[in-house]
mmCIF file of C-alpha atoms in Angstrom:
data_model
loop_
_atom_site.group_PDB
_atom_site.id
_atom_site.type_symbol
_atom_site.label_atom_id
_atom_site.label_comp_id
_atom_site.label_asym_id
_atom_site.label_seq_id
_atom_site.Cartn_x
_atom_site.Cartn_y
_atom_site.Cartn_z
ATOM 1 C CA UNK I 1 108.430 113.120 42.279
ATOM 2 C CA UNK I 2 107.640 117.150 41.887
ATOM 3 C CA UNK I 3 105.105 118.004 39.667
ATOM 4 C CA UNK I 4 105.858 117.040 36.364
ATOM 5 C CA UNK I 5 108.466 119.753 34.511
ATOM 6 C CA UNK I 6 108.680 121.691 37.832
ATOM 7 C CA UNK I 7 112.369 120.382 38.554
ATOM 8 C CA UNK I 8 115.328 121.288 36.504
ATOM 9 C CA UNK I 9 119.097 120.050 36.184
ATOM 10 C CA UNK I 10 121.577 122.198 37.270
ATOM 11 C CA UNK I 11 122.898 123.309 34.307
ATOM 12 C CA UNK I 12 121.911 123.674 30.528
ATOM 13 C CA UNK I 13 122.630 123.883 26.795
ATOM 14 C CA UNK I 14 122.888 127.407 25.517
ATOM 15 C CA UNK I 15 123.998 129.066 21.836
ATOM 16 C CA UNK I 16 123.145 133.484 20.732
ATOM 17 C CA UNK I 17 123.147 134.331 17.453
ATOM 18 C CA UNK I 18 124.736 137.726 17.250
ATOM 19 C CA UNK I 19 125.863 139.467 14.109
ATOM 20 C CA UNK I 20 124.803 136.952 11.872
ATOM 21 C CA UNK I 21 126.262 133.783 12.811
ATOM 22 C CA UNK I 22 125.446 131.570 16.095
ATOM 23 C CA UNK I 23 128.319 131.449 19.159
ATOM 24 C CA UNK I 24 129.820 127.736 19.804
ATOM 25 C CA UNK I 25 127.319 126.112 22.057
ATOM 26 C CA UNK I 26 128.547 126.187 26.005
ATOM 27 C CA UNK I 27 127.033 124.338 29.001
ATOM 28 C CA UNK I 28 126.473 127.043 31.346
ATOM 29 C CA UNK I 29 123.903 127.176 34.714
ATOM 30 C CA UNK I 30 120.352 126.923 34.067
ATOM 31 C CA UNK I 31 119.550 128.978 37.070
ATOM 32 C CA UNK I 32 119.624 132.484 35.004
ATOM 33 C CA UNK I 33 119.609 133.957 31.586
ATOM 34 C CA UNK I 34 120.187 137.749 31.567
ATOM 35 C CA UNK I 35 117.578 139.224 28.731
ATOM 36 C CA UNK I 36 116.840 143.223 28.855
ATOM 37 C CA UNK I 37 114.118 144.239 29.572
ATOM 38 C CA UNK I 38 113.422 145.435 25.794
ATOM 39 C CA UNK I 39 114.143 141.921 24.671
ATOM 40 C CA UNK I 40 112.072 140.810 21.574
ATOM 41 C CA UNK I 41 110.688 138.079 23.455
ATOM 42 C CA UNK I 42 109.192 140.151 26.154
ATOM 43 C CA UNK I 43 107.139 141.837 23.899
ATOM 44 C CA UNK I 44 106.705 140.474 20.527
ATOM 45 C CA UNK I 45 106.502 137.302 21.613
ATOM 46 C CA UNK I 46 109.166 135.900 19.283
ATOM 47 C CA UNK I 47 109.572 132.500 21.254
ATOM 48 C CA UNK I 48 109.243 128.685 20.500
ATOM 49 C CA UNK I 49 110.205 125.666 22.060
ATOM 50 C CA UNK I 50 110.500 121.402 21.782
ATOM 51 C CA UNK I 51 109.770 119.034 23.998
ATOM 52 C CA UNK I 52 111.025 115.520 23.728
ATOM 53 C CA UNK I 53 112.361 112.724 26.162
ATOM 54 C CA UNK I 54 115.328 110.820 26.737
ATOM 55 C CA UNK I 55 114.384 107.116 28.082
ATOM 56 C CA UNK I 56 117.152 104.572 30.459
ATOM 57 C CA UNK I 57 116.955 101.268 29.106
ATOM 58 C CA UNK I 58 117.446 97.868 30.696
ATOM 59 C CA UNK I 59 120.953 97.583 29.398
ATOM 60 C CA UNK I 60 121.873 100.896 31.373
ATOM 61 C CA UNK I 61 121.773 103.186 27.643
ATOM 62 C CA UNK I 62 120.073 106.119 27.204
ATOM 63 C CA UNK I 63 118.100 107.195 24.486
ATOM 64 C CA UNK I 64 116.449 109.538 23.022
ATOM 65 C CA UNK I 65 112.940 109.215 21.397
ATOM 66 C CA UNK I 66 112.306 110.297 17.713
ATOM 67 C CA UNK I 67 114.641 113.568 18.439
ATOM 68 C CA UNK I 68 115.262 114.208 14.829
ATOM 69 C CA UNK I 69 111.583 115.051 14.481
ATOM 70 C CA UNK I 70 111.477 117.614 17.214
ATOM 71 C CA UNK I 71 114.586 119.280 15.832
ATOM 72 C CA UNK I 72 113.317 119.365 12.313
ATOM 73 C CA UNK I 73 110.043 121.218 14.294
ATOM 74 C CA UNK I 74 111.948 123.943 16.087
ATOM 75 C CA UNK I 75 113.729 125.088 13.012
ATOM 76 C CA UNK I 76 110.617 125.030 11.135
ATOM 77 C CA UNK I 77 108.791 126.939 13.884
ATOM 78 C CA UNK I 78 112.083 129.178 14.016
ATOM 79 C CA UNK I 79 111.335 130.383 10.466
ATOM 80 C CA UNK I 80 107.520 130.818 10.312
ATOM 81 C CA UNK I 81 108.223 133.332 13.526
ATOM 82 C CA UNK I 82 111.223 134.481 11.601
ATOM 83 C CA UNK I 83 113.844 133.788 14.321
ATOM 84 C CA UNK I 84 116.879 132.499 12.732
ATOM 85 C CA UNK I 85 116.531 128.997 12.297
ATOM 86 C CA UNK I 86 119.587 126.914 13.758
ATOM 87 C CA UNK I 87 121.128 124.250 12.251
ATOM 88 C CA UNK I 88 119.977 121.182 12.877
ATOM 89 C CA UNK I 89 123.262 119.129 13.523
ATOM 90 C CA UNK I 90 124.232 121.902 15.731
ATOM 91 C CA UNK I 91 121.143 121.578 17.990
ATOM 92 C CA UNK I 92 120.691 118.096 17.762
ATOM 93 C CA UNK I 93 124.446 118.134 18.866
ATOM 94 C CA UNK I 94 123.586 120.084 22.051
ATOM 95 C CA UNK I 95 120.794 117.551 22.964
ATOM 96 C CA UNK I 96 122.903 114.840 22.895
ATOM 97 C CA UNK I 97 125.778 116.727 24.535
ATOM 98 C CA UNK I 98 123.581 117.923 27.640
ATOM 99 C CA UNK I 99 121.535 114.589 28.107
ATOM 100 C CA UNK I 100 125.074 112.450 28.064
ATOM 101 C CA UNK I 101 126.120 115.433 31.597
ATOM 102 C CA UNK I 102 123.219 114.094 33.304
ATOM 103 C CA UNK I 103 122.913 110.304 32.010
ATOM 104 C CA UNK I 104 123.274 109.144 36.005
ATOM 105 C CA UNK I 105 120.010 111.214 36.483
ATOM 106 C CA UNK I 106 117.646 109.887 34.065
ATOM 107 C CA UNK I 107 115.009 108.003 35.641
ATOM 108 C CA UNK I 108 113.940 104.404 35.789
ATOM 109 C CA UNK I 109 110.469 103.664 33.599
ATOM 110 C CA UNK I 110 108.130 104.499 34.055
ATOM 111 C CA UNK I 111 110.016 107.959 34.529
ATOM 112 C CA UNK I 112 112.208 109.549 31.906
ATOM 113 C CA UNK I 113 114.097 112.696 31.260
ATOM 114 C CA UNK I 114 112.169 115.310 29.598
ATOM 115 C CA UNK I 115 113.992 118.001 27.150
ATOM 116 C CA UNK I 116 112.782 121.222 26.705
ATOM 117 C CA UNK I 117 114.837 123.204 23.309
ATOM 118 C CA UNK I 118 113.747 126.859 23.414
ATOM 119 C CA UNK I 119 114.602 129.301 21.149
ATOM 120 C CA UNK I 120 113.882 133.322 21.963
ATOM 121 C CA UNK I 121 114.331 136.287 19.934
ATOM 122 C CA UNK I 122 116.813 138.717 22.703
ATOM 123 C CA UNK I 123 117.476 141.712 20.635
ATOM 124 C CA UNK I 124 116.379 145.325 22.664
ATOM 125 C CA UNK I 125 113.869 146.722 20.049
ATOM 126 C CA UNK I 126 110.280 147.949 21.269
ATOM 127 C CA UNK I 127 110.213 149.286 18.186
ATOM 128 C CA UNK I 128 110.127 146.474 15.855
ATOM 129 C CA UNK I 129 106.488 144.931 16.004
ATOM 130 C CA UNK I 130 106.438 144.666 12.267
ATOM 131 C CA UNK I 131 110.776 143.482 12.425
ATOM 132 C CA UNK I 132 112.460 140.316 13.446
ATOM 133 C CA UNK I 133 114.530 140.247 15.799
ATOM 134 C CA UNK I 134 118.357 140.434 14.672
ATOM 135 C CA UNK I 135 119.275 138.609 17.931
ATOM 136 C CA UNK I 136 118.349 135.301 19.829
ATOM 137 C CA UNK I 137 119.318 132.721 22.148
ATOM 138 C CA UNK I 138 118.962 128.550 21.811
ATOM 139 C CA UNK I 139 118.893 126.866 25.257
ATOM 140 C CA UNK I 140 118.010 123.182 25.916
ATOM 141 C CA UNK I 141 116.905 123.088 29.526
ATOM 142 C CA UNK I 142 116.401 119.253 31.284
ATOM 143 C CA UNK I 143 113.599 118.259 34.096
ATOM 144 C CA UNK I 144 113.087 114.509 35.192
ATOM 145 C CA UNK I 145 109.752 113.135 35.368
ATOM 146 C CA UNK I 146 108.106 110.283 36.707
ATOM 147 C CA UNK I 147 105.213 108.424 35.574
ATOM 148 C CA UNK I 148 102.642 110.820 34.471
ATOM 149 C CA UNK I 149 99.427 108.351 35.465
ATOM 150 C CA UNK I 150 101.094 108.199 39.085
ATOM 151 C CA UNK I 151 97.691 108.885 40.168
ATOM 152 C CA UNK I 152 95.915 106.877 37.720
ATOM 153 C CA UNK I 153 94.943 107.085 34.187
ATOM 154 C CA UNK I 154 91.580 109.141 34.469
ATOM 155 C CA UNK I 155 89.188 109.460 31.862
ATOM 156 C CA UNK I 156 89.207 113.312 30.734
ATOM 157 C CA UNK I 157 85.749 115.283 30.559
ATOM 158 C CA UNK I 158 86.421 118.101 27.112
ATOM 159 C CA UNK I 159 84.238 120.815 26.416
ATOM 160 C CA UNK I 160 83.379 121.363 22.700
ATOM 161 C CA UNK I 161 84.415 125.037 21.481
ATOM 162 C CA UNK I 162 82.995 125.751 18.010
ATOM 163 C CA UNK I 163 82.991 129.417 18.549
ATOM 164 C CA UNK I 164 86.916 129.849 18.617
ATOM 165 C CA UNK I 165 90.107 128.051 17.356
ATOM 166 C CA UNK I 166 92.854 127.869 19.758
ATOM 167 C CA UNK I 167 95.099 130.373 17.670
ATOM 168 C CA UNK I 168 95.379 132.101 14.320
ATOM 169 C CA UNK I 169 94.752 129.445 11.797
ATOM 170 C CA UNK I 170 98.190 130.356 9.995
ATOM 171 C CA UNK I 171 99.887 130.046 13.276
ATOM 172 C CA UNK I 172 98.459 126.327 14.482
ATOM 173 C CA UNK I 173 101.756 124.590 13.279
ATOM 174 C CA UNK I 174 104.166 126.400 15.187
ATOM 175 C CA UNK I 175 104.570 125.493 18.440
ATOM 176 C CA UNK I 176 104.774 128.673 20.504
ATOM 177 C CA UNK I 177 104.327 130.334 23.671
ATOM 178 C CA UNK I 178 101.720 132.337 22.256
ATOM 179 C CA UNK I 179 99.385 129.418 20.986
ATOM 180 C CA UNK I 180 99.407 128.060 24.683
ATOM 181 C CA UNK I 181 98.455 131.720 26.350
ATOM 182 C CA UNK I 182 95.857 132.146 24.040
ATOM 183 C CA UNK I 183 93.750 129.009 24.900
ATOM 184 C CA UNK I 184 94.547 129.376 28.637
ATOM 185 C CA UNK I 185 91.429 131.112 29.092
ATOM 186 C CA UNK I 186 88.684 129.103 27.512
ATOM 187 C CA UNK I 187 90.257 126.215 29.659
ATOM 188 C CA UNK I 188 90.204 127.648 32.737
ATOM 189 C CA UNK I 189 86.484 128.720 32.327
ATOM 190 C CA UNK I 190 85.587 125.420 30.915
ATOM 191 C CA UNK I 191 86.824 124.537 34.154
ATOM 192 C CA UNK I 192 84.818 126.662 35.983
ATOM 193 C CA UNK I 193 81.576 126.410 34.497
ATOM 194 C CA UNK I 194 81.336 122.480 33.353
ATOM 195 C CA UNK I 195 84.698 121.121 35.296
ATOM 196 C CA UNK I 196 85.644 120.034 32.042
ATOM 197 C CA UNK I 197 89.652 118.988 32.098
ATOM 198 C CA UNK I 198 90.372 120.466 28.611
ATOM 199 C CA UNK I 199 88.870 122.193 25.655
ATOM 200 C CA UNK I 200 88.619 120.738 22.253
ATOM 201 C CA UNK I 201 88.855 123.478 19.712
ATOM 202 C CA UNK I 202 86.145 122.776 17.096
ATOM 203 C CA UNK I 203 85.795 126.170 14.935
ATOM 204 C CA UNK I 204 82.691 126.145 12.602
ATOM 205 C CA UNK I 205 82.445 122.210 13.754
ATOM 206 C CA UNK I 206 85.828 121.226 12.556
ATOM 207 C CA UNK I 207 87.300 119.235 15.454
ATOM 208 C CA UNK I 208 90.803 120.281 15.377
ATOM 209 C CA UNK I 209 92.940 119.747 19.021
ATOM 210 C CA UNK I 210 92.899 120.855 22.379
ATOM 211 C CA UNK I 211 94.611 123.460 23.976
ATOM 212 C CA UNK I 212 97.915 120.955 24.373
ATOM 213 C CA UNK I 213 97.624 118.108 22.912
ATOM 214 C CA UNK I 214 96.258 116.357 19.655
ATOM 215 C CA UNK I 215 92.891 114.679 19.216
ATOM 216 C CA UNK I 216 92.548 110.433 18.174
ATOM 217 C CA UNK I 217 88.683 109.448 17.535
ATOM 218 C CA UNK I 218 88.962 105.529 17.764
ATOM 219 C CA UNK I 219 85.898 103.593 15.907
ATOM 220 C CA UNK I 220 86.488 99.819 15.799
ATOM 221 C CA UNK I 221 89.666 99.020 13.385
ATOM 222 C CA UNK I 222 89.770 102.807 12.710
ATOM 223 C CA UNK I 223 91.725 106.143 13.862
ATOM 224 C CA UNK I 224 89.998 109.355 12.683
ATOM 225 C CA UNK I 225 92.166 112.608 13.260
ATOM 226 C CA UNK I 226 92.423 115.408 11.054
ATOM 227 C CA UNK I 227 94.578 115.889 8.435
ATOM 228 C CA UNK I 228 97.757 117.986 8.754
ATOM 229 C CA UNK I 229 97.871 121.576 7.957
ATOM 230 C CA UNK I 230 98.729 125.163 9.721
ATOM 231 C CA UNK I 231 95.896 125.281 11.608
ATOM 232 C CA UNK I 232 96.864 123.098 14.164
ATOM 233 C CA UNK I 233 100.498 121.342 15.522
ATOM 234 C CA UNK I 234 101.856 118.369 13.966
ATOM 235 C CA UNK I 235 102.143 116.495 17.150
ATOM 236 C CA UNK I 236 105.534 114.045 17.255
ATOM 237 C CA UNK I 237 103.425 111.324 19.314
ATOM 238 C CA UNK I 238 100.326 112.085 16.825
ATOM 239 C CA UNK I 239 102.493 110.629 14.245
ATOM 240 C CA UNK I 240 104.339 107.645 16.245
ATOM 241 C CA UNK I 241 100.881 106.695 17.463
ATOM 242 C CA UNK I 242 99.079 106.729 14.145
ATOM 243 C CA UNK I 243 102.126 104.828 12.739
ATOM 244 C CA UNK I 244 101.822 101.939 15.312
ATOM 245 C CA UNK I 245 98.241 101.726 14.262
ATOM 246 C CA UNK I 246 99.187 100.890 11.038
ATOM 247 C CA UNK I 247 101.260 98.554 11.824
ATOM 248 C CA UNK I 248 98.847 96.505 14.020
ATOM 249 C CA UNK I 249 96.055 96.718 11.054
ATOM 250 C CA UNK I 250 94.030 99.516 11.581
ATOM 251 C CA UNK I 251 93.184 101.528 9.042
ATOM 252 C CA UNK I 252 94.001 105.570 10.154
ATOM 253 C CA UNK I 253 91.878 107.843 8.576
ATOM 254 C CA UNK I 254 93.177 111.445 8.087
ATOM 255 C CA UNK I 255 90.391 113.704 7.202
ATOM 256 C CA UNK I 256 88.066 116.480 8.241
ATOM 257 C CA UNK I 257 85.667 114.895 11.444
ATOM 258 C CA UNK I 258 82.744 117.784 11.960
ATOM 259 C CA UNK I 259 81.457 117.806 15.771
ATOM 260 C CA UNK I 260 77.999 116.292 14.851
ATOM 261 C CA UNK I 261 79.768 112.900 13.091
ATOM 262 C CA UNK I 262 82.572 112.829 16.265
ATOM 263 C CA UNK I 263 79.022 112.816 18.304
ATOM 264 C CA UNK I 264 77.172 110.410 16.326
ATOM 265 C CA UNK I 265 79.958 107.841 16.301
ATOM 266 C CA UNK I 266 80.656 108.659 20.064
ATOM 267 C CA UNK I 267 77.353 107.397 21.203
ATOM 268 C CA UNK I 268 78.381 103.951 19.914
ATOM 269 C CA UNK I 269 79.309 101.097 22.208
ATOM 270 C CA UNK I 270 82.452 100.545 21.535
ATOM 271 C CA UNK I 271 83.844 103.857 20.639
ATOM 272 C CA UNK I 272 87.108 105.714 21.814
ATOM 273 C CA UNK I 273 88.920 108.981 21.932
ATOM 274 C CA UNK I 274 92.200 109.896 23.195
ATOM 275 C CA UNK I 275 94.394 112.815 23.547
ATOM 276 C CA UNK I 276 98.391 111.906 22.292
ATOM 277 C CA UNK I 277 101.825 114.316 23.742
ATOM 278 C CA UNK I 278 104.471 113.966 24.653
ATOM 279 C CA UNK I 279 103.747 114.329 28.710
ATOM 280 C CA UNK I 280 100.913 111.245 28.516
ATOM 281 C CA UNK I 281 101.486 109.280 24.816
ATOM 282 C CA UNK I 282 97.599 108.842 25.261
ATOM 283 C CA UNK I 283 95.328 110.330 27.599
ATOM 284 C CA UNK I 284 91.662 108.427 27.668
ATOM 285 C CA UNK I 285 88.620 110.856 26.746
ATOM 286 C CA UNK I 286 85.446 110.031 28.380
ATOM 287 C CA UNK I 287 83.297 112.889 28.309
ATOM 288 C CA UNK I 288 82.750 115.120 25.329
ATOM 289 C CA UNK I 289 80.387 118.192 26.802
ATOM 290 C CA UNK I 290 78.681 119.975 23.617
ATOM 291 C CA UNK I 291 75.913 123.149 24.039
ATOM 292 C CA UNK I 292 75.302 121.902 27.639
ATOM 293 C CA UNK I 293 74.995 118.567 27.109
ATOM 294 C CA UNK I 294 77.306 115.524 28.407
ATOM 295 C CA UNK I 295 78.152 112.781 25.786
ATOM 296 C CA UNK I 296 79.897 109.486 26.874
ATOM 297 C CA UNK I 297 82.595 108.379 24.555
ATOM 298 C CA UNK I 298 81.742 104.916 24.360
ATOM 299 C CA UNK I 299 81.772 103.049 27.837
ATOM 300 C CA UNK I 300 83.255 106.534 29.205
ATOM 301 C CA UNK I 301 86.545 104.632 30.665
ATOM 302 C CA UNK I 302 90.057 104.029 28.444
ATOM 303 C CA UNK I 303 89.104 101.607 25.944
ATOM 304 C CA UNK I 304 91.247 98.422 24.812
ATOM 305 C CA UNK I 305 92.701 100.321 21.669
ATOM 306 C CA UNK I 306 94.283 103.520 23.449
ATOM 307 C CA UNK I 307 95.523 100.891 26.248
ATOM 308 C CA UNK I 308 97.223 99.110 23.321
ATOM 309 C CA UNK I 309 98.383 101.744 21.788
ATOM 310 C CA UNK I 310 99.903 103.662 24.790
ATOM 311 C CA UNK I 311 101.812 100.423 25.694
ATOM 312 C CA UNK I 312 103.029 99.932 22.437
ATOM 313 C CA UNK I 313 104.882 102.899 22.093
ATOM 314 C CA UNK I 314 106.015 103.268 26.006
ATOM 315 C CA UNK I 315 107.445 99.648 25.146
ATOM 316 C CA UNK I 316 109.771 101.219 22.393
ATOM 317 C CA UNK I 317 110.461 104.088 24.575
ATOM 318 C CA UNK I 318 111.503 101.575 27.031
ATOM 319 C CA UNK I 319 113.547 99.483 24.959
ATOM 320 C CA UNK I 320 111.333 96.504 26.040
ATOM 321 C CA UNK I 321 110.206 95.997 21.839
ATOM 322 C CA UNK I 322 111.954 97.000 18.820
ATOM 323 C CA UNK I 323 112.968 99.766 17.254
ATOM 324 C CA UNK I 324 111.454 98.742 13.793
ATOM 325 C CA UNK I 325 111.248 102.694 12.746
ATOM 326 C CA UNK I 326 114.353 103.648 14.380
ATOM 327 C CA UNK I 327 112.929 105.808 16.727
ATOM 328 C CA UNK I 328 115.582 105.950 19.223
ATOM 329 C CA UNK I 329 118.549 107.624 19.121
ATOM 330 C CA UNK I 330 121.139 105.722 21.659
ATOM 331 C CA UNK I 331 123.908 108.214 23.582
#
């Protein structure tokens, strides 16, 4: 398998709203888009996207995982960049309608077909930095994927920024091109300097997220992440992961977590943290790197709980356990 979201079906999903109202959704090739070159977009950065996966069961089905969530995202993200926000049915529609062309090329699990919304503002207007755009396009692209721990699931080393956040603090729950550029570079020279695989955006020593994902600090019987507001995204497998927890008994704790108590509790035996997307449900943390200084997260490998957890939902995913929060969407 290509690298992961680096191979694309041959055609896609696409809507413009022009005028005022939004065209009837076509399937047209994914191969080209034509934009000019004073497109919104392009300079204003007016752009925000989904990303959700669509799972072949056992029984031959597809389905798609919690898809209602991402949807209700992408509008929401729509209107905080003031694109104009599409209606839900309509998109969800165009999902469904897309994924069902391609069924035959969804993969076998551990692989999966992964759905990428993404909404633009088009309209030719360098001269509206302080203006919406009046114009846009909605396209759902598709790209199979195999197993993202093909290689093995690593342990990840993150390097502790309390310096910077990873975007405007208004701007954290929108999930936008613009968040991602913007924490490019403190990964790459986290890289660089202490080979760290990610950085975990702590401003003033509130441990917030990384540059992709959401963070899971997992002490004993208990899940300490912050608590949802703008300042960070309101990750889709955050909340399927923290709701299996529940369910198996563990109390989830949704709160502020300063560096020096994520540390503290760190340095304990039997301690783990975890990074949760969509790409990896739950990426093991082993290393947290603060002023210089390496800290093992517990035993530094995945620990039981994220190995638990990560199985639990792939098995729901999978259609190998139940739906009990009707998760799945079945096309």
């Amino acid at each position: 398998m290509a690298a992961f979201g680096s191979v694309f079906m041959p055609q896609m999903a696409l809507t413009r709203f022009e005028q005022g109202a939004w065209s009837t959704p076509q399937i047209v090739p994914a191969d080209s888009i034509s934009l000019h070159p004073g497109a919104h977009v392009l300079h204003y950065a007016s752009t925000c996207f989904e990303g959700l996966k669509a799972f072949k069961h056992g029984d031959g089905s597809i389905n798609l995982f919690r898809m209602e969530k991402n949807v209700a995202r992408l509008i929401q993200s729509s209107g905080l960049l003031s694109l104009p926000q599409p209606d839900a049915a309509t998109l969800s529609n165009m999902i469904i309608d897309i994924v069902r062309q391609y069924a035959s090329d969804v993969p076998e699990p551990p692989g999966s077909m992964y759905i990428r919304p993404t909404h633009i503002g088009t309209e030719a207007a360098i001269g509206k930095a302080a203006a919406p755009t009046a114009s846009s396009m909605l396209y759902v692209l598709l790209s199979p994927v195999g197993d993202y721990f093909a290689g093995g699931s690593k342990p990840l080393r993150l390097l502790l920024e309390q310096n910077g956040a990873r975007c405007a603090a208004h701007m954290g729950m929108v999930k936008s091109g613009g968040n991602y550029a913007s924490a490019l570079q403190p990964i790459l020279k986290a890289r660089a300097s202490v080979q760290a695989d990610q950085v975990l955006f702590c401003p003033g020593g509130d441990v917030q997220e990384t540059g992709a994902a959401n963070f899971l600090l997992i002490d004993g019987n208990e899940i300490i992440t912050k608590a949802l507001d703008s300042s960070f995204l309101h990750g889709v497998t955050r909340d399927s992961v923290l709701t299996l927890a529940r369910d198996m008994g563990m109390v989830v704790s949704e709160r502020e977590l300063s560096v020096a108590e994520l540390l503290e509790r760190a340095a304990k035996p039997g301690t783990e943290a975890a990074l949760s997307g969509t790409a990896a449900v739950l990426t093991p943390v082993g290393t947290l790197i603060a002023d210089g200084v390496e800290h093992k997260v517990g035993s530094g490998e995945a620990g039981p709980a994220t190995i638990k957890l990560r199985q639990a939902l792939n098995d729901i995913q999978w259609g190998r356990a139940e739906d009990k929060h009707g998760w799945l969407t079945r096309i």
